[in-house]
Amino acid sequence: MPNRRALIGGAAASVAAAVLVAPHVRAQARPGVVVVGGGFAGASCARALKQLDRDLAVTLIEPEAAYVACPFSNAVLAGLRDIEAQTFSYDQFDDIEFIRRRAVAVDAERRRVRLDDGEDIDYTRLVLAPGIELRFDALPGYDEAAAESMPHAWKAGSQTLMLRDQLAAMPDGGVVVLSAPANPFRCPPGPYERASLIAHYLKTSKPRSKLIILDAKDAFSKQRLFEAAWQELYPGLIEWVPLSSGGRVTEIDPATRTLVTEFGSHRADVANVIPPQRAGRIAQLAGVADQTGWCPIDPVTFESRLQPEIHVIGDAVIGGAMPKSAFTANAQAKACAAAVAALVRERQPAQPKLINTCYSLVAPGYGISIAGVYQPRDGLLAEVEGAGGTSPLEAPSSVRELEAAYAEDWFRTITREVFG
Amino acid sequence: MTSHDMRHTKNRRGRRSLTPVLPVLPVLLAGLVSSATAWADAAPPGATACTGCHGPAALGSVIPSLDGRAADDIVAQMQAFRSGEREATVMGRIARGYTEEETRAIAEWLGKPEATRHAKP
């Protein structure tokens, strides 16, 4: 905190001023905003708060020493990218107080966060950016132990490497089974980008192999684009089994690596189980998640509908049309920071307008996208009509190449903005 | 413990002893804390989302930087994206979500130092 000396000087000088404005002093003590979670949402929000108002005391609570980003982690699975390219340290948060701890409780009444070492941190306003928790109670047989042999790889890091290594060790002619959850979940096009890049790997390295997607739904993001590309690039390699054809997985047997559906069972050589999800644990503990497991928010301020002075951003949020993506998390974080910075100074927050842009790689040099513009309407973040949509179904390869290049540069730009 | 950890531990102790007594009456604040404005100009609706893709020029991205772009130029390009006159991958889909007035406000804000600071951590 390079401006600490200036602040202390200011604090001392203001004691005299405080006498003159005594009735305001207690309510207007130096505001402190605590952000829990150092992913795309939380790290963006902490940084944006400091940029908006450098006299705010901003604290970021995050247990990990580095962040491993999910966007582009499917390229790691396919051997197209190193995990190091996904990994970002928290070294570039100099003017933010970084506490490397896990938040384990929130006392909304006293406005206090409890850390896993027992310390309490007071806040004026709290921003929760907890991401997702994988529900290990939702699919019978799929618990944390099962994830050690049948990886989810839905939080990037060791799980990503495990799935990559299993694919690399699989003999040619093997069967990869990927199970995709019902909505809502983190990164709606993610399972299908993953299927595409695994198919690319199989086609180039293990061409007699097959990939089956067992899906708990009948439609998915960018579906027509993915299906057209699969037809063109990977004919006969990917089989998508939708809900209506018995795609929903009802049980997992880790001992035999078998996924059971209502219509039968699939024994996999490599199984990637993407289980149902809910808002990250601290959201449940803080009482900001509802019966769906996700967090309803005010679309202008991102303040929880369930607890005052607690804001929620990123994948943990429901209440509108914005998909759970890194771009959304970053955009919500900046809008939330503006609202929080206004609220702590007792100003009126402005109506936000947000964008989501989400690229998927179907193969190296073949990118597709979906975009949307959002604003508050009827208490929700609603899509602006007439805007948004996906890449065209018919397009020359130059357009796919351009979108693949944009995808890469988007990742470079956003991670630079978020992590410094 | 790394030096990074140590620095933060020290900060935490420091923070504990720093009694939170800064009043924030805007008029007093400007004079008491520092000569510069602490509070950045609020961005117009939609403005902060741009830097998710459009980074600093120094990054050398294929996605053009908005650094130093004249407001009139941004407004004109967004109009061309909106009408389809200028071909695009994603910008047409985004531009149609903004009115002319919103675009103008964003374009003017993007030229301010606050916006630059936002884009450059």
Coordinates of C-alpha atoms in Angstrom, one line a residue:
Chain A
M1 CA 0.0 0.0 0.0
P2 CA 2.2 2.8 -1.3
N3 CA -0.1 5.6 -0.1
R4 CA -0.3 4.4 3.5
R5 CA 1.7 7.3 4.8
A6 CA -0.5 9.8 3.0
L7 CA -3.6 8.0 4.4
I8 CA -2.3 8.1 8.0
G9 CA -1.4 11.8 7.6
G10 CA -4.9 12.4 6.2
A11 CA -6.4 10.4 9.1
A12 CA -4.6 12.5 11.7
A13 CA -5.5 15.8 10.0
S14 CA -9.1 14.7 9.8
V15 CA -9.5 14.2 13.5
A16 CA -9.8 17.9 13.8
A17 CA -12.2 18.0 10.9
A18 CA -14.1 15.2 12.5
V19 CA -15.0 17.4 15.5
L20 CA -16.7 19.7 13.2
V21 CA -18.7 17.0 11.5
A22 CA -19.2 14.7 14.5
P23 CA -22.6 13.3 13.6
H24 CA -21.1 11.8 10.4
V25 CA -17.9 10.3 11.7
R26 CA -19.1 6.9 12.8
A27 CA -21.1 6.2 9.7
Q28 CA -18.3 7.5 7.4
A29 CA -15.2 5.8 8.8
R30 CA -12.8 4.8 6.1
P31 CA -14.8 2.3 4.0
G32 CA -13.3 -1.2 3.6
V33 CA -14.4 -3.5 0.9
V34 CA -13.5 -7.2 1.2
V35 CA -13.6 -9.4 -1.8
V36 CA -13.6 -13.2 -1.4
G37 CA -12.3 -15.2 -4.3
G38 CA -9.4 -14.5 -6.7
G39 CA -10.8 -15.8 -10.0
F40 CA -11.9 -13.7 -13.0
A41 CA -14.7 -12.1 -11.0
G42 CA -13.0 -11.4 -7.6
A43 CA -9.6 -10.3 -8.9
S44 CA -11.2 -8.0 -11.5
C45 CA -13.5 -6.5 -8.8
A46 CA -10.7 -5.9 -6.3
R47 CA -8.6 -4.2 -9.0
A48 CA -11.5 -2.1 -10.3
L49 CA -12.5 -0.9 -6.8
K50 CA -9.0 0.4 -6.2
Q51 CA -8.9 2.1 -9.6
L52 CA -12.3 3.8 -9.0
D53 CA -11.4 5.0 -5.6
R54 CA -7.9 4.6 -4.3
D55 CA -8.8 5.6 -0.8
L56 CA -10.9 2.5 -0.4
A57 CA -9.2 -0.2 1.6
V58 CA -9.6 -3.2 -0.6
T59 CA -8.9 -6.7 0.7
L60 CA -8.8 -9.8 -1.5
I61 CA -9.1 -13.2 0.3
E62 CA -8.0 -16.2 -1.7
P63 CA -6.4 -19.4 -0.4
E64 CA -4.4 -20.3 -3.5
A65 CA -1.0 -18.8 -4.4
A66 CA -1.9 -18.8 -8.1
Y67 CA -4.9 -19.0 -10.3
V68 CA -5.3 -21.7 -13.0
A69 CA -7.7 -20.4 -15.6
C70 CA -10.4 -22.5 -17.2
P71 CA -10.7 -20.8 -20.6
F72 CA -8.3 -22.6 -23.0
S73 CA -7.8 -25.4 -20.5
N74 CA -9.5 -27.7 -23.1
A75 CA -6.5 -27.0 -25.3
V76 CA -4.3 -28.3 -22.5
L77 CA -6.3 -31.6 -22.5
A78 CA -5.6 -32.0 -26.2
G79 CA -1.9 -31.4 -25.8
L80 CA -2.1 -28.1 -27.7
R81 CA -1.1 -25.9 -24.8
D82 CA 0.9 -26.0 -21.6
I83 CA -0.8 -25.6 -18.2
E84 CA 1.8 -22.8 -17.4
A85 CA 0.0 -20.7 -20.0
Q86 CA -3.1 -21.0 -17.8
T87 CA -1.5 -20.1 -14.6
F88 CA -1.4 -16.6 -13.1
S89 CA 0.2 -15.5 -9.8
Y90 CA -1.2 -12.9 -7.4
D91 CA 2.0 -10.9 -7.4
Q92 CA 0.6 -7.9 -9.2
F93 CA -1.9 -6.7 -6.6
D94 CA 0.4 -4.2 -4.8
D95 CA -2.2 -1.7 -3.6
I96 CA -4.7 -4.4 -2.6
E97 CA -4.3 -6.3 0.7
F98 CA -4.0 -9.9 -0.3
I99 CA -4.8 -12.4 2.4
R100 CA -3.9 -15.9 1.5
R101 CA -6.6 -17.7 3.5
R102 CA -9.9 -19.4 3.0
A103 CA -13.0 -17.5 4.1
V104 CA -15.0 -20.0 6.2
A105 CA -17.9 -17.9 7.6
V106 CA -19.7 -14.6 7.2
D107 CA -21.5 -12.7 9.9
A108 CA -23.8 -10.5 7.9
E109 CA -25.1 -8.7 11.0
R110 CA -21.7 -7.7 12.3
R111 CA -20.3 -7.4 8.7
R112 CA -17.4 -9.7 9.4
V113 CA -15.7 -12.5 7.5
R114 CA -14.1 -15.4 9.4
L115 CA -10.9 -16.8 8.0
D116 CA -9.7 -20.4 8.3
D117 CA -7.1 -19.3 10.9
G118 CA -9.8 -17.9 13.1
E119 CA -9.1 -14.3 12.3
D120 CA -12.1 -11.9 11.6
I121 CA -12.0 -9.2 8.9
D122 CA -14.5 -6.4 9.1
Y123 CA -16.1 -4.9 6.0
T124 CA -18.3 -2.0 5.0
R125 CA -19.4 -4.1 2.0
L126 CA -18.5 -7.6 1.0
V127 CA -18.1 -9.0 -2.5
L128 CA -18.4 -12.7 -2.8
A129 CA -16.9 -14.2 -6.0
P130 CA -16.7 -17.9 -5.0
G131 CA -17.2 -19.5 -8.4
I132 CA -18.7 -22.9 -8.4
E133 CA -18.8 -25.9 -6.1
L134 CA -19.0 -29.3 -7.8
R135 CA -21.9 -31.2 -6.3
F136 CA -20.4 -34.5 -5.2
D137 CA -23.8 -35.5 -3.7
A138 CA -25.8 -35.2 -7.0
L139 CA -24.6 -38.2 -9.0
P140 CA -24.7 -41.5 -7.0
G141 CA -21.2 -42.9 -7.1
Y142 CA -19.5 -39.7 -8.1
D143 CA -17.8 -38.3 -5.1
E144 CA -14.4 -36.6 -4.5
A145 CA -12.7 -40.0 -4.5
A146 CA -14.3 -41.0 -7.8
A147 CA -13.0 -37.7 -9.3
E148 CA -9.5 -39.1 -8.7
S149 CA -10.0 -41.7 -11.3
M150 CA -12.7 -40.1 -13.4
P151 CA -11.7 -36.5 -13.5
H152 CA -14.2 -33.6 -13.9
A153 CA -11.5 -31.2 -14.9
W154 CA -14.1 -28.4 -14.4
K155 CA -11.8 -26.5 -12.2
A156 CA -8.5 -26.2 -14.0
G157 CA -5.2 -27.5 -12.5
S158 CA -4.4 -31.0 -11.4
Q159 CA -7.7 -32.3 -12.7
T160 CA -6.9 -30.9 -16.2
L161 CA -3.5 -32.7 -16.2
M162 CA -5.1 -35.9 -14.9
L163 CA -7.5 -36.0 -17.8
R164 CA -4.8 -35.0 -20.3
D165 CA -2.6 -37.8 -19.1
Q166 CA -5.4 -40.4 -19.2
L167 CA -6.1 -39.4 -22.8
A168 CA -2.5 -39.7 -23.7
A169 CA -2.2 -43.2 -22.0
M170 CA -5.4 -44.5 -23.7
P171 CA -4.8 -47.1 -26.4
D172 CA -6.0 -46.4 -30.0
G173 CA -9.5 -47.7 -30.3
G174 CA -10.5 -46.6 -26.8
V175 CA -13.8 -45.0 -25.8
V176 CA -13.9 -41.7 -24.1
V177 CA -17.1 -40.8 -22.4
L178 CA -18.0 -37.2 -21.4
S179 CA -21.0 -36.5 -19.2
A180 CA -22.5 -33.0 -19.4
P181 CA -24.9 -31.6 -16.7
A182 CA -28.2 -29.9 -17.0
N183 CA -28.4 -26.1 -16.9
P184 CA -27.2 -24.0 -15.3
F185 CA -23.5 -24.7 -15.0
R186 CA -20.2 -23.0 -15.5
C187 CA -19.3 -22.3 -19.2
P188 CA -22.3 -23.6 -21.2
P189 CA -20.3 -24.3 -24.4
G190 CA -17.4 -25.7 -22.4
P191 CA -18.3 -29.5 -22.6
Y192 CA -18.7 -29.2 -26.4
E193 CA -15.5 -27.3 -27.0
R194 CA -13.9 -30.0 -24.8
A195 CA -15.5 -32.8 -26.9
S196 CA -14.2 -31.0 -30.1
L197 CA -10.6 -30.7 -28.9
I198 CA -10.5 -34.2 -27.5
A199 CA -11.9 -35.3 -30.9
H200 CA -9.1 -33.4 -32.6
Y201 CA -6.5 -35.2 -30.4
L202 CA -8.1 -38.6 -31.2
K203 CA -8.3 -37.9 -34.9
T204 CA -4.7 -37.0 -35.1
S205 CA -3.2 -39.4 -32.5
K206 CA -5.7 -42.3 -32.0
P207 CA -8.0 -42.4 -35.0
R208 CA -9.8 -45.6 -34.2
S209 CA -11.1 -44.2 -31.0
K210 CA -14.6 -42.8 -30.2
L211 CA -16.1 -40.1 -28.0
I212 CA -19.5 -40.3 -26.5
I213 CA -21.2 -37.3 -24.9
L214 CA -23.9 -38.3 -22.4
D215 CA -26.0 -35.2 -21.9
A216 CA -28.6 -34.3 -19.3
K217 CA -30.2 -31.9 -21.8
D218 CA -31.7 -31.8 -25.3
A219 CA -30.0 -28.6 -26.5
F220 CA -26.8 -26.7 -25.8
S221 CA -24.9 -23.5 -26.5
K222 CA -23.7 -22.9 -30.1
Q223 CA -25.2 -26.3 -30.9
R224 CA -25.7 -25.9 -34.7
L225 CA -22.2 -24.6 -35.1
F226 CA -20.6 -27.4 -33.1
E227 CA -22.6 -30.1 -34.9
A228 CA -21.8 -28.7 -38.3
A229 CA -18.1 -28.5 -37.4
W230 CA -18.2 -32.1 -36.0
Q231 CA -19.7 -33.3 -39.2
E232 CA -17.1 -31.6 -41.2
L233 CA -14.0 -32.2 -39.1
Y234 CA -14.7 -35.4 -37.1
P235 CA -17.3 -37.5 -39.0
G236 CA -18.3 -40.6 -37.0
L237 CA -16.0 -39.8 -34.1
I238 CA -18.4 -37.9 -31.8
E239 CA -21.7 -39.4 -30.7
W240 CA -24.0 -37.0 -28.8
V241 CA -26.7 -38.7 -26.7
P242 CA -29.3 -36.1 -25.6
L243 CA -31.6 -36.3 -22.6
S244 CA -34.5 -37.5 -24.8
S245 CA -32.4 -40.5 -26.0
G246 CA -31.4 -41.5 -22.5
G247 CA -28.3 -39.3 -22.2
R248 CA -28.8 -38.4 -18.5
V249 CA -26.3 -40.1 -16.3
T250 CA -28.0 -41.5 -13.2
E251 CA -25.1 -43.4 -11.5
I252 CA -21.4 -43.8 -11.7
D253 CA -19.3 -46.9 -10.9
P254 CA -15.7 -45.7 -10.5
A255 CA -14.4 -49.3 -10.0
T256 CA -15.3 -50.3 -13.5
R257 CA -15.3 -46.7 -14.9
T258 CA -19.0 -47.2 -15.9
L259 CA -21.6 -44.4 -16.5
V260 CA -25.1 -45.6 -16.1
T261 CA -28.0 -43.9 -17.8
E262 CA -31.7 -44.5 -17.9
F263 CA -31.3 -46.5 -21.1
G264 CA -28.1 -48.5 -20.5
S265 CA -24.6 -48.2 -19.3
H266 CA -21.3 -47.1 -20.9
R267 CA -18.0 -48.5 -19.9
A268 CA -15.3 -45.9 -20.6
D269 CA -11.6 -46.2 -21.2
V270 CA -11.4 -42.5 -20.2
A271 CA -14.3 -40.9 -18.4
N272 CA -14.8 -37.2 -17.9
V273 CA -17.7 -36.6 -15.5
I274 CA -18.8 -32.9 -15.4
P275 CA -21.2 -33.1 -12.4
P276 CA -24.0 -30.7 -11.5
Q277 CA -22.8 -27.5 -9.7
R278 CA -23.9 -24.8 -7.3
A279 CA -22.4 -21.5 -6.1
G280 CA -19.1 -21.9 -4.2
R281 CA -19.2 -23.0 -0.6
I282 CA -18.8 -19.6 1.1
A283 CA -22.0 -18.4 -0.7
Q284 CA -23.9 -21.3 0.9
L285 CA -22.3 -20.5 4.3
A286 CA -23.1 -16.8 4.0
G287 CA -26.7 -17.4 3.2
V288 CA -26.7 -15.7 -0.2
A289 CA -27.6 -18.9 -2.1
D290 CA -31.2 -19.9 -2.5
Q291 CA -32.8 -23.3 -2.8
T292 CA -31.4 -23.6 -6.4
G293 CA -27.9 -23.5 -4.9
W294 CA -27.2 -20.2 -6.8
C295 CA -27.2 -16.6 -5.7
P296 CA -30.0 -14.2 -6.7
I297 CA -28.8 -10.6 -7.0
D298 CA -30.0 -7.0 -7.7
P299 CA -29.0 -6.5 -11.4
V300 CA -27.9 -2.9 -10.8
T301 CA -25.7 -3.3 -7.7
F302 CA -25.1 -7.1 -7.6
E303 CA -26.2 -6.9 -4.0
S304 CA -27.6 -10.2 -2.7
R305 CA -31.4 -10.5 -2.6
L306 CA -31.0 -12.5 0.6
Q307 CA -28.4 -10.6 2.7
P308 CA -27.7 -6.8 2.8
E309 CA -24.3 -5.3 2.1
I310 CA -23.1 -8.6 0.5
H311 CA -22.6 -8.5 -3.3
V312 CA -22.2 -11.6 -5.5
I313 CA -20.6 -11.8 -8.9
G314 CA -19.5 -14.3 -11.5
D315 CA -20.4 -18.0 -11.9
A316 CA -22.2 -18.1 -8.5
V317 CA -24.9 -15.7 -9.7
I318 CA -28.3 -16.4 -11.1
G319 CA -31.1 -14.0 -12.1
G320 CA -30.9 -13.3 -15.7
A321 CA -29.7 -14.3 -19.1
M322 CA -25.9 -13.9 -18.6
P323 CA -24.1 -17.2 -19.1
K324 CA -21.4 -18.2 -16.5
S325 CA -18.2 -17.3 -18.4
A326 CA -15.0 -15.6 -17.6
F327 CA -16.0 -12.6 -19.7
T328 CA -19.2 -12.3 -17.8
A329 CA -17.4 -12.6 -14.5
N330 CA -15.0 -9.8 -15.5
A331 CA -17.8 -7.5 -16.8
Q332 CA -20.0 -8.1 -13.7
A333 CA -17.0 -7.4 -11.5
K334 CA -16.4 -4.0 -13.0
A335 CA -20.1 -3.1 -12.9
C336 CA -20.3 -4.3 -9.3
A337 CA -17.2 -2.4 -8.4
A338 CA -18.7 0.8 -9.7
A339 CA -21.9 0.2 -7.7
V340 CA -20.0 -0.7 -4.5
A341 CA -17.7 2.3 -4.9
A342 CA -20.7 4.6 -5.3
L343 CA -22.7 3.0 -2.4
V344 CA -19.8 3.3 0.2
R345 CA -19.6 7.0 -0.7
E346 CA -23.4 7.3 -0.5
R347 CA -23.8 8.0 -4.2
Q348 CA -26.5 6.6 -6.4
P349 CA -25.2 3.6 -8.5
A350 CA -25.7 3.9 -12.2
Q351 CA -27.6 1.5 -14.4
P352 CA -25.1 -0.9 -15.8
K353 CA -24.9 -2.4 -19.3
L354 CA -22.8 -5.5 -19.7
I355 CA -21.4 -7.6 -22.5
N356 CA -20.5 -11.3 -22.7
T357 CA -18.4 -12.6 -25.5
C358 CA -17.4 -16.3 -25.4
Y359 CA -15.2 -18.0 -27.9
S360 CA -14.9 -21.8 -28.4
L361 CA -12.2 -23.6 -30.3
V362 CA -13.5 -26.5 -32.4
A363 CA -10.0 -27.3 -33.7
P364 CA -6.8 -25.3 -33.9
G365 CA -7.5 -22.3 -36.1
Y366 CA -11.2 -22.9 -36.0
G367 CA -13.0 -20.6 -33.6
I368 CA -16.7 -19.8 -33.1
S369 CA -18.3 -17.3 -30.7
I370 CA -21.5 -16.2 -29.0
A371 CA -22.0 -12.7 -27.7
G372 CA -24.7 -10.8 -25.9
V373 CA -25.5 -7.4 -24.4
Y374 CA -27.3 -7.2 -21.1
Q375 CA -29.0 -4.6 -18.9
P376 CA -31.4 -4.7 -15.9
R377 CA -35.0 -5.3 -16.7
D378 CA -37.8 -6.4 -14.3
G379 CA -35.2 -7.1 -11.6
L380 CA -33.1 -9.4 -13.9
L381 CA -30.1 -9.0 -16.2
A382 CA -31.9 -9.3 -19.5
E383 CA -30.5 -9.6 -23.0
V384 CA -30.8 -6.5 -25.1
E385 CA -33.1 -7.5 -28.0
G386 CA -31.7 -7.2 -31.5
A387 CA -28.1 -7.6 -30.3
G388 CA -26.0 -10.7 -29.6
G389 CA -26.0 -14.1 -31.2
T390 CA -23.6 -16.6 -32.5
S391 CA -21.1 -16.8 -35.4
P392 CA -22.8 -17.5 -38.7
L393 CA -23.5 -21.1 -39.6
E394 CA -22.1 -20.6 -43.1
A395 CA -18.7 -18.9 -43.1
P396 CA -15.4 -19.2 -45.0
S397 CA -12.5 -20.7 -43.1
S398 CA -10.9 -17.3 -42.9
V399 CA -13.7 -16.2 -40.5
R400 CA -13.1 -19.3 -38.3
E401 CA -9.4 -18.6 -38.4
L402 CA -10.0 -15.0 -37.4
E403 CA -12.2 -16.0 -34.5
A404 CA -9.6 -18.5 -33.3
A405 CA -7.0 -15.7 -33.3
Y406 CA -9.4 -13.4 -31.5
A407 CA -10.0 -16.1 -28.9
E408 CA -6.3 -16.3 -28.1
D409 CA -5.9 -12.6 -27.9
W410 CA -9.0 -12.1 -25.8
F411 CA -7.5 -14.5 -23.3
R412 CA -4.2 -12.6 -23.3
T413 CA -6.0 -9.3 -22.9
I414 CA -8.4 -10.3 -20.2
T415 CA -5.9 -12.2 -18.1
R416 CA -3.6 -9.2 -18.3
E417 CA -6.4 -6.9 -17.1
V418 CA -7.4 -9.3 -14.3
F419 CA -4.1 -10.5 -13.0
G420 CA -1.7 -7.8 -14.1
Chain B
M1 CA 7.3 -18.0 3.8
T2 CA 8.0 -16.1 0.6
S3 CA 8.8 -12.4 0.6
H4 CA 5.4 -11.9 -0.9
D5 CA 3.7 -13.5 2.0
M6 CA 5.8 -11.5 4.5
R7 CA 4.9 -8.3 2.9
H8 CA 1.2 -9.1 3.2
T9 CA 1.5 -10.2 6.8
K10 CA 3.1 -6.9 7.5
N11 CA 0.3 -5.1 5.7
R12 CA -2.3 -6.9 7.8
R13 CA -0.7 -5.8 11.1
G14 CA -0.4 -2.4 9.7
R15 CA -4.0 -2.3 8.8
R16 CA -5.1 -3.4 12.3
S17 CA -3.4 -0.4 13.8
L18 CA -4.7 2.0 11.3
T19 CA -7.8 3.4 13.0
P20 CA -10.5 3.9 10.4
V21 CA -11.3 7.6 10.9
L22 CA -11.2 9.1 7.5
P23 CA -14.3 11.2 7.0
V24 CA -15.5 11.4 3.5
L25 CA -17.2 14.7 3.1
P26 CA -16.2 15.2 -0.5
V27 CA -15.1 18.8 -0.1
L28 CA -12.9 18.0 2.9
L29 CA -11.6 14.8 1.4
A30 CA -10.0 16.4 -1.6
G31 CA -7.9 18.7 0.6
L32 CA -7.1 16.3 3.3
V33 CA -5.9 13.1 1.6
S34 CA -4.0 14.3 -1.4
S35 CA -4.0 16.9 -4.1
A36 CA -5.2 14.5 -6.8
T37 CA -8.7 13.3 -7.2
A38 CA -9.2 10.0 -5.5
W39 CA -12.5 9.2 -7.1
A40 CA -12.3 8.3 -10.8
D41 CA -14.9 9.6 -13.2
A42 CA -17.7 7.1 -13.3
A43 CA -17.8 5.2 -16.5
P44 CA -21.0 5.4 -18.6
P45 CA -23.1 2.3 -18.9
G46 CA -21.3 -0.4 -20.9
A47 CA -17.9 1.3 -21.1
T48 CA -15.9 -0.9 -18.8
A49 CA -16.9 -4.1 -20.7
C50 CA -14.8 -3.0 -23.8
T51 CA -11.4 -3.7 -22.2
G52 CA -12.3 -7.4 -21.7
C53 CA -11.1 -7.7 -25.3
H54 CA -9.6 -4.3 -26.3
G55 CA -6.4 -4.1 -24.3
P56 CA -3.5 -1.7 -24.1
A57 CA -1.7 -1.0 -27.4
A58 CA 1.5 -2.4 -25.9
L59 CA 0.0 -5.9 -25.9
G60 CA 0.1 -6.0 -29.7
S61 CA -3.1 -7.9 -30.0
V62 CA -4.9 -8.7 -33.3
I63 CA -7.9 -7.2 -31.6
P64 CA -7.4 -3.4 -32.1
S65 CA -6.5 -1.3 -29.0
L66 CA -8.8 1.6 -28.3
D67 CA -5.9 3.6 -26.8
G68 CA -5.8 7.1 -28.3
R69 CA -8.8 6.5 -30.6
A70 CA -10.8 9.7 -31.3
A71 CA -14.3 9.6 -30.0
D72 CA -15.7 10.5 -33.4
D73 CA -13.9 7.6 -35.0
I74 CA -15.2 5.1 -32.4
V75 CA -18.8 6.4 -32.9
A76 CA -18.5 6.1 -36.7
Q77 CA -17.0 2.6 -36.5
M78 CA -19.7 1.5 -34.1
Q79 CA -22.4 2.9 -36.5
A80 CA -20.8 1.0 -39.4
F81 CA -20.8 -2.2 -37.3
R82 CA -24.4 -1.6 -36.3
S83 CA -25.6 -1.1 -39.8
G84 CA -23.6 -3.9 -41.2
E85 CA -21.7 -1.6 -43.5
R86 CA -18.5 -2.7 -41.9
E87 CA -18.0 -6.5 -41.8
A88 CA -17.3 -8.0 -38.5
T89 CA -17.1 -11.2 -36.6
V90 CA -18.5 -10.2 -33.2
M91 CA -18.7 -6.4 -33.2
G92 CA -21.9 -6.2 -35.2
R93 CA -23.6 -8.4 -32.6
I94 CA -22.3 -6.1 -29.8
A95 CA -22.8 -2.8 -31.5
R96 CA -26.5 -3.5 -32.0
G97 CA -26.9 -3.5 -28.2
Y98 CA -26.0 0.1 -27.9
T99 CA -27.7 3.3 -29.0
E100 CA -26.0 6.2 -30.7
E101 CA -26.1 8.2 -27.5
E102 CA -24.6 5.4 -25.4
T103 CA -21.9 4.8 -27.9
R104 CA -21.0 8.5 -27.9
A105 CA -20.8 8.6 -24.1
I106 CA -18.6 5.5 -24.1
A107 CA -16.3 6.8 -26.9
E108 CA -15.8 10.1 -25.0
W109 CA -15.0 8.3 -21.7
L110 CA -12.5 6.0 -23.4
G111 CA -10.4 9.0 -24.2
K112 CA -10.1 10.0 -20.5
P113 CA -7.1 9.1 -18.3
E114 CA -9.5 7.1 -16.0
A115 CA -10.3 4.8 -18.9
T116 CA -6.6 4.3 -19.7
R117 CA -5.9 3.6 -16.1
H118 CA -8.7 1.0 -16.1
A119 CA -7.2 -0.8 -19.0
K120 CA -3.6 -0.7 -17.7
P121 CA -3.1 -2.3 -14.4

